[in-house]
mmCIF file of C-alpha atoms in Angstrom:
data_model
loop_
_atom_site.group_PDB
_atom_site.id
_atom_site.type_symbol
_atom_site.label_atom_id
_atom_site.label_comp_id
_atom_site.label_asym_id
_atom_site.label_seq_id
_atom_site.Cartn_x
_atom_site.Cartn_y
_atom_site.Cartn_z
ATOM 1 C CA UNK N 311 318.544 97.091 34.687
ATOM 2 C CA UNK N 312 317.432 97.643 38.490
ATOM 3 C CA UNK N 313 313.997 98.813 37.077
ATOM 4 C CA UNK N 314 313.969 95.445 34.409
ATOM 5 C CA UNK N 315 314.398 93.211 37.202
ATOM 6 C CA UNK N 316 311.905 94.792 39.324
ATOM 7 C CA UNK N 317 308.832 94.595 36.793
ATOM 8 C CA UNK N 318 309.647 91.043 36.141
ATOM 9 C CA UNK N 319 309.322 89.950 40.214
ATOM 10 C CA UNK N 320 306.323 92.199 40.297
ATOM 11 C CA UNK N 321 305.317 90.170 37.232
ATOM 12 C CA UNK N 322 306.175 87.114 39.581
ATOM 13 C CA UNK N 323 304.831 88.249 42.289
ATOM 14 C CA UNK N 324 301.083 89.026 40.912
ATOM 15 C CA UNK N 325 301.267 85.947 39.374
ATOM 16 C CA UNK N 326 301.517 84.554 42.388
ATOM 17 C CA UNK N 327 298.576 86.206 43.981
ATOM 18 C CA UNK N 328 296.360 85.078 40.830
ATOM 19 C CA UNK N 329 297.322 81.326 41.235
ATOM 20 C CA UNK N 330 296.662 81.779 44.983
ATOM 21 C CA UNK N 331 293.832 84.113 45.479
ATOM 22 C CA UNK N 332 291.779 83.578 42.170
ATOM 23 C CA UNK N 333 292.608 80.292 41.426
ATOM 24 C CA UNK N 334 294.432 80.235 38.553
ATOM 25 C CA UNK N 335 295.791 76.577 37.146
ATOM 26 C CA UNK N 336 297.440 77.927 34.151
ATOM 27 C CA UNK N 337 300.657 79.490 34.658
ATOM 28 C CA UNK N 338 300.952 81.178 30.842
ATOM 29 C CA UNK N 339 297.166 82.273 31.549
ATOM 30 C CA UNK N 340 298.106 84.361 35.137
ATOM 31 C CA UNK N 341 301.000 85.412 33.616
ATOM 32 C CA UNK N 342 299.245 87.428 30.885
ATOM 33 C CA UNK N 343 297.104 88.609 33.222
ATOM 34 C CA UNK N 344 299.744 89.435 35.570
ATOM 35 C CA UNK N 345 301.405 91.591 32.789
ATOM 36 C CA UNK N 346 298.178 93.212 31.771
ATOM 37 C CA UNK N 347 297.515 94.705 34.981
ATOM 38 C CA UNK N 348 301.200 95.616 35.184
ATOM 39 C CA UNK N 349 301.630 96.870 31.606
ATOM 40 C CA UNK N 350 304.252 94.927 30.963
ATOM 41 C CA UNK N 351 305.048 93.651 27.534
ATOM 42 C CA UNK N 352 305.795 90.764 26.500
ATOM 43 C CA UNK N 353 309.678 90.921 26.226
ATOM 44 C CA UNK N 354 311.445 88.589 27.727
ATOM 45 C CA UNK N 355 312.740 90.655 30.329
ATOM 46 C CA UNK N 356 310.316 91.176 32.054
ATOM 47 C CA UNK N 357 308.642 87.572 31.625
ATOM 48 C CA UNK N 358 308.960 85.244 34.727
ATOM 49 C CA UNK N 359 310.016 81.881 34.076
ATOM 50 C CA UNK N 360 307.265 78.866 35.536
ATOM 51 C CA UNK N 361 310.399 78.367 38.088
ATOM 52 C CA UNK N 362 310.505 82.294 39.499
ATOM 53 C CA UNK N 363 306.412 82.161 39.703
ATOM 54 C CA UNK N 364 306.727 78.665 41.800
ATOM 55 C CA UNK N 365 309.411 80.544 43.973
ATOM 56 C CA UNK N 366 306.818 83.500 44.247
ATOM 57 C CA UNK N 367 304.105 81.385 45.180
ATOM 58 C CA UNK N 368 306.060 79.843 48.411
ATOM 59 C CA UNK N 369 306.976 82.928 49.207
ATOM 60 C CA UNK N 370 303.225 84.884 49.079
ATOM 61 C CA UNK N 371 301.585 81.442 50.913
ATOM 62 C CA UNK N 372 304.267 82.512 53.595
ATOM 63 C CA UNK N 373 302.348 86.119 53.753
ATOM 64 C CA UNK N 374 299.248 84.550 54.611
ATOM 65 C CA UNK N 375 297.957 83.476 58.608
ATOM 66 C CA UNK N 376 299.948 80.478 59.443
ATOM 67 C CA UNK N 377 296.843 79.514 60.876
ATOM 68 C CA UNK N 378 294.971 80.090 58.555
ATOM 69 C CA UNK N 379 296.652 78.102 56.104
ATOM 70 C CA UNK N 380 297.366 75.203 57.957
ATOM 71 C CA UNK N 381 293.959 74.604 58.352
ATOM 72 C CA UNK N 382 293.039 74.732 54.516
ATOM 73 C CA UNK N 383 296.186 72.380 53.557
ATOM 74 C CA UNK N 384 294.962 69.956 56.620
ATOM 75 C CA UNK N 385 291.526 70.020 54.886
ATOM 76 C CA UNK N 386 292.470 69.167 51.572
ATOM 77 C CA UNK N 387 295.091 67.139 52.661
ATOM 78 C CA UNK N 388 292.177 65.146 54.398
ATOM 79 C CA UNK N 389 289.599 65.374 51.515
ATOM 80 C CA UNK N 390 292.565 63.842 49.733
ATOM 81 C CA UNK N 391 293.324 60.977 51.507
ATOM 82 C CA UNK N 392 289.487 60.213 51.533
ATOM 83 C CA UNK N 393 289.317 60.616 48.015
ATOM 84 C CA UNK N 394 292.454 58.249 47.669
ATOM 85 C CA UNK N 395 290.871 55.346 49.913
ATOM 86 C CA UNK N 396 287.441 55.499 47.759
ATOM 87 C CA UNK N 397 289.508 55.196 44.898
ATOM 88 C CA UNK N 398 291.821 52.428 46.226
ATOM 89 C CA UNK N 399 290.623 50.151 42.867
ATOM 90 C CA UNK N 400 292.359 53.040 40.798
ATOM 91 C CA UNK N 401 295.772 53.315 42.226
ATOM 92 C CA UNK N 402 295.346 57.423 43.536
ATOM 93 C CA UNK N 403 298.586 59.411 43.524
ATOM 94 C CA UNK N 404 298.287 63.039 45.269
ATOM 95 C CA UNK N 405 299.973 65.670 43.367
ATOM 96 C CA UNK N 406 299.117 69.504 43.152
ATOM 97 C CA UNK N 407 298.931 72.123 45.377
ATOM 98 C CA UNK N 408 297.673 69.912 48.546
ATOM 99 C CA UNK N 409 301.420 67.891 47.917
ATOM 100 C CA UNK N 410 303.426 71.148 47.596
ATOM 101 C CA UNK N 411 302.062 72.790 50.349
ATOM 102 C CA UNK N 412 300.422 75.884 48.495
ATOM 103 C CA UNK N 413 296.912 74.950 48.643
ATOM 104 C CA UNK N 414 294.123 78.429 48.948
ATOM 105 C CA UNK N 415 290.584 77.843 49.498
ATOM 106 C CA UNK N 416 290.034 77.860 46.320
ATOM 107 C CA UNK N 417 292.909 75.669 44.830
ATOM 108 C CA UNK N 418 291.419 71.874 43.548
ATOM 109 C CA UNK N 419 292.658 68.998 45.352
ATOM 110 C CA UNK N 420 294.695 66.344 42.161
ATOM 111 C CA UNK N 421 294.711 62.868 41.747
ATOM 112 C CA UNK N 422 296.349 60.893 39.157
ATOM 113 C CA UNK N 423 294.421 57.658 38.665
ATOM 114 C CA UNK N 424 294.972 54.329 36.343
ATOM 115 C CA UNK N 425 292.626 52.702 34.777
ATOM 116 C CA UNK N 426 292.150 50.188 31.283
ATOM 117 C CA UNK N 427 289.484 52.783 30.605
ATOM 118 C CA UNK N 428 288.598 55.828 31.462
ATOM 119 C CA UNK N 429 284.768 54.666 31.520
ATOM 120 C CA UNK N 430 285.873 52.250 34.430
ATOM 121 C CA UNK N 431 286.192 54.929 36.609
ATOM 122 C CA UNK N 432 283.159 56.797 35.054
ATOM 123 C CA UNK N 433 281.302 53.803 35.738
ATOM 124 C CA UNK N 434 282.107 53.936 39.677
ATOM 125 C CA UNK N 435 281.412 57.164 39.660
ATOM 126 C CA UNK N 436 278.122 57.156 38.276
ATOM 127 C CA UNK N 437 276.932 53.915 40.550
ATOM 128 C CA UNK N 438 278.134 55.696 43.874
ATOM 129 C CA UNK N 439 275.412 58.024 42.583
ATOM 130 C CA UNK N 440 278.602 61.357 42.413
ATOM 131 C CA UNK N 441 277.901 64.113 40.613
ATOM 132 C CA UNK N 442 281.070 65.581 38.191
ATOM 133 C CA UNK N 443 282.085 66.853 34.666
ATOM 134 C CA UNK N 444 283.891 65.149 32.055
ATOM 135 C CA UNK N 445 287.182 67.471 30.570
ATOM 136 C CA UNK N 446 290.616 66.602 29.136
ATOM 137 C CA UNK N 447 293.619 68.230 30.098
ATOM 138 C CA UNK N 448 296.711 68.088 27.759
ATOM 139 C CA UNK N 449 299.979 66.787 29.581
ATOM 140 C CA UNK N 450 303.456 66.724 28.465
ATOM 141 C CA UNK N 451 304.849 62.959 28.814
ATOM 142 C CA UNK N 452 308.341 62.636 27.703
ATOM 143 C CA UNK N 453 308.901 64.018 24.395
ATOM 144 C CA UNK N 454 305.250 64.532 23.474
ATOM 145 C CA UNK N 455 302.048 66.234 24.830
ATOM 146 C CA UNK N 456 298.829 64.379 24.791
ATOM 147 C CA UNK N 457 294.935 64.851 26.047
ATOM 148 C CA UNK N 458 293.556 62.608 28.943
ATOM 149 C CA UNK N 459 290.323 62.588 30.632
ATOM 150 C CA UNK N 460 290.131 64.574 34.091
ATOM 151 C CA UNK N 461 286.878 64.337 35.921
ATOM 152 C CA UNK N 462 285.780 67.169 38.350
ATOM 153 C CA UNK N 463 283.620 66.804 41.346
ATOM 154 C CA UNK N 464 283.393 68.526 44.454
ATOM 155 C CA UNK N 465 283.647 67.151 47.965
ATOM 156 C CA UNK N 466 282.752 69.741 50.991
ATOM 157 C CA UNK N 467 282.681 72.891 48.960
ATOM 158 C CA UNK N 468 286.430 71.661 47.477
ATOM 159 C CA UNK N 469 286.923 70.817 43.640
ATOM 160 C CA UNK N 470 288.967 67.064 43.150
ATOM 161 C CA UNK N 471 290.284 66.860 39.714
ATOM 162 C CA UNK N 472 290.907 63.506 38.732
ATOM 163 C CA UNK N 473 293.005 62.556 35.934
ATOM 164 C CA UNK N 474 292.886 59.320 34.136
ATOM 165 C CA UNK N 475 295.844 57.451 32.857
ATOM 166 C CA UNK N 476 295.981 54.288 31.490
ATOM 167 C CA UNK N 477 296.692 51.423 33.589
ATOM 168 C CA UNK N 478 300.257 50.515 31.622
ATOM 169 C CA UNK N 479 301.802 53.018 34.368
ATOM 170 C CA UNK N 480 304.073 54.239 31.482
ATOM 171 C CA UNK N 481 302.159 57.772 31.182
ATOM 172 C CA UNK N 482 301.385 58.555 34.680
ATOM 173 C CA UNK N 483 305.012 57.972 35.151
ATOM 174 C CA UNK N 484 306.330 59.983 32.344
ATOM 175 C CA UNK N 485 304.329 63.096 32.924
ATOM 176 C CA UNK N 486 306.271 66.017 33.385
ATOM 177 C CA UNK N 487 305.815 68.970 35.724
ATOM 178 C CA UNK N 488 305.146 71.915 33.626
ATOM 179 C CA UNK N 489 306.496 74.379 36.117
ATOM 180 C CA UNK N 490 310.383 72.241 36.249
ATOM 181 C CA UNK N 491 309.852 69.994 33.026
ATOM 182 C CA UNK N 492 310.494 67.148 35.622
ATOM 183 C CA UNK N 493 308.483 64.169 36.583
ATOM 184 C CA UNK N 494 305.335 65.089 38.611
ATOM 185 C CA UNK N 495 306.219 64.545 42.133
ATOM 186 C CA UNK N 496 303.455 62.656 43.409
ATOM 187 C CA UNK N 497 302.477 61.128 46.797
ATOM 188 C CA UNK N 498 300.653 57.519 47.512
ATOM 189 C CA UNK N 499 297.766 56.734 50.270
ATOM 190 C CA UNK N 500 300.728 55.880 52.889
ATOM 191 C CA UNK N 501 302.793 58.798 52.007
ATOM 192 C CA UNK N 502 299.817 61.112 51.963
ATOM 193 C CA UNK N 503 298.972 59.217 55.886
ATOM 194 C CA UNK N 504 302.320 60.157 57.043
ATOM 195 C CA UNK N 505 302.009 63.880 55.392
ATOM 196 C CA UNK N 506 299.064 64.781 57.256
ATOM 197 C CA UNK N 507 300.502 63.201 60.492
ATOM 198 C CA UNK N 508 303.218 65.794 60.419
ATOM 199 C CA UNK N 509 301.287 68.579 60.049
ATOM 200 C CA UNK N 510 300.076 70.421 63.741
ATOM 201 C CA UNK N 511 296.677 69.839 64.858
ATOM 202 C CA UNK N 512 294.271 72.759 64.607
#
């Protein structure tokens, strides 16, 4: 039993360093790689749940320079907030990583925008002359899953994934946190302002 519960925090635990230090997004996806590495099968046992690998993940940012890390969340904290006021006409929410508190260097800053079309956004995009990449990402809202469109761009070296919701509120609101199968916590411009004012200067 000792040995059963041991493989499936080292399970945990490597999943942990994927999301972190390779920048994994996709929990099931580290997971199996995780396991791979590990040899461990697919049993249930000795799977993690999405809960036990968010646990992990506080727990390995906590291993890194305090220092070190503070000054990555600060930055994407900021990029966020930037990104937030230059999408003001959109109605940014932070959530992700830079909300939690587990951002890496290489983790992408997310913002949930509205909009009556996704080409709005495209549109104001394209005549501030910004580069990005047009994607869908399937989300769980309520009882259903469904595909919206996520834009990528990069600001200072940092990926900002953008995903579009309509403007009706109802989906944005209703997405679910695949780690808890909760609502997405998510953060406004003034929350995100008194966030970063918190935080210790570097």
């Amino acid at each position: 039993m000792y040995l059963e519960k041991n493989l499936r925090q080292l399970v945990a635990d490597e999943t942990a360093r994927l999301i972190y230090e390779e920048g994994y997004r996709d929990y099931r996806l580290a997971k199996q790689k995780a396991s791979q590495r590990l040899g461990a099968d697919n049993h249930a046992k000795n799977q993690p749940s999405n809960e036990e690998i968010e646990q992990a993940l506080h727990e390995y940012v906590q291993l890194i320079d305090p220092k070190e890390h503070q000054a990555t969340l600060r930055l994407h904290r900021e990029i966020a907030l930037e990104a937030m006021e230059f999408l003001k006409p959109f109605h940014p929410f932070l959530t992700g990583s830079a909300l939690e508190g587990t951002s890496s260097p290489v983790s992408a800053i997310t913002l949930h925008l509205s909009a009556n079309r996704a080409e709005d956004v495209i549109v104001y995009l394209e005549e501030k002359h910004l580069p990005f990449q047009i994607h869908e990402r399937k989300v769980k809202a309520g009882k259903k899953q469904e595909y919206f469109p996520l834009l990528r761009l990069y600001v200072d070296n940092v990926e900002v994934e953008l995903m579009i919701f309509p403007d009706d509120g109802h989906a944005s609101l209703s997405a679910l946190n695949t780690v808890t199968g909760k609502g997405v916590k998510r953060a406004d411009y003034k929350r995100v302002q008194e966030i970063l004012a918190t935080m210790p200067l570097p």
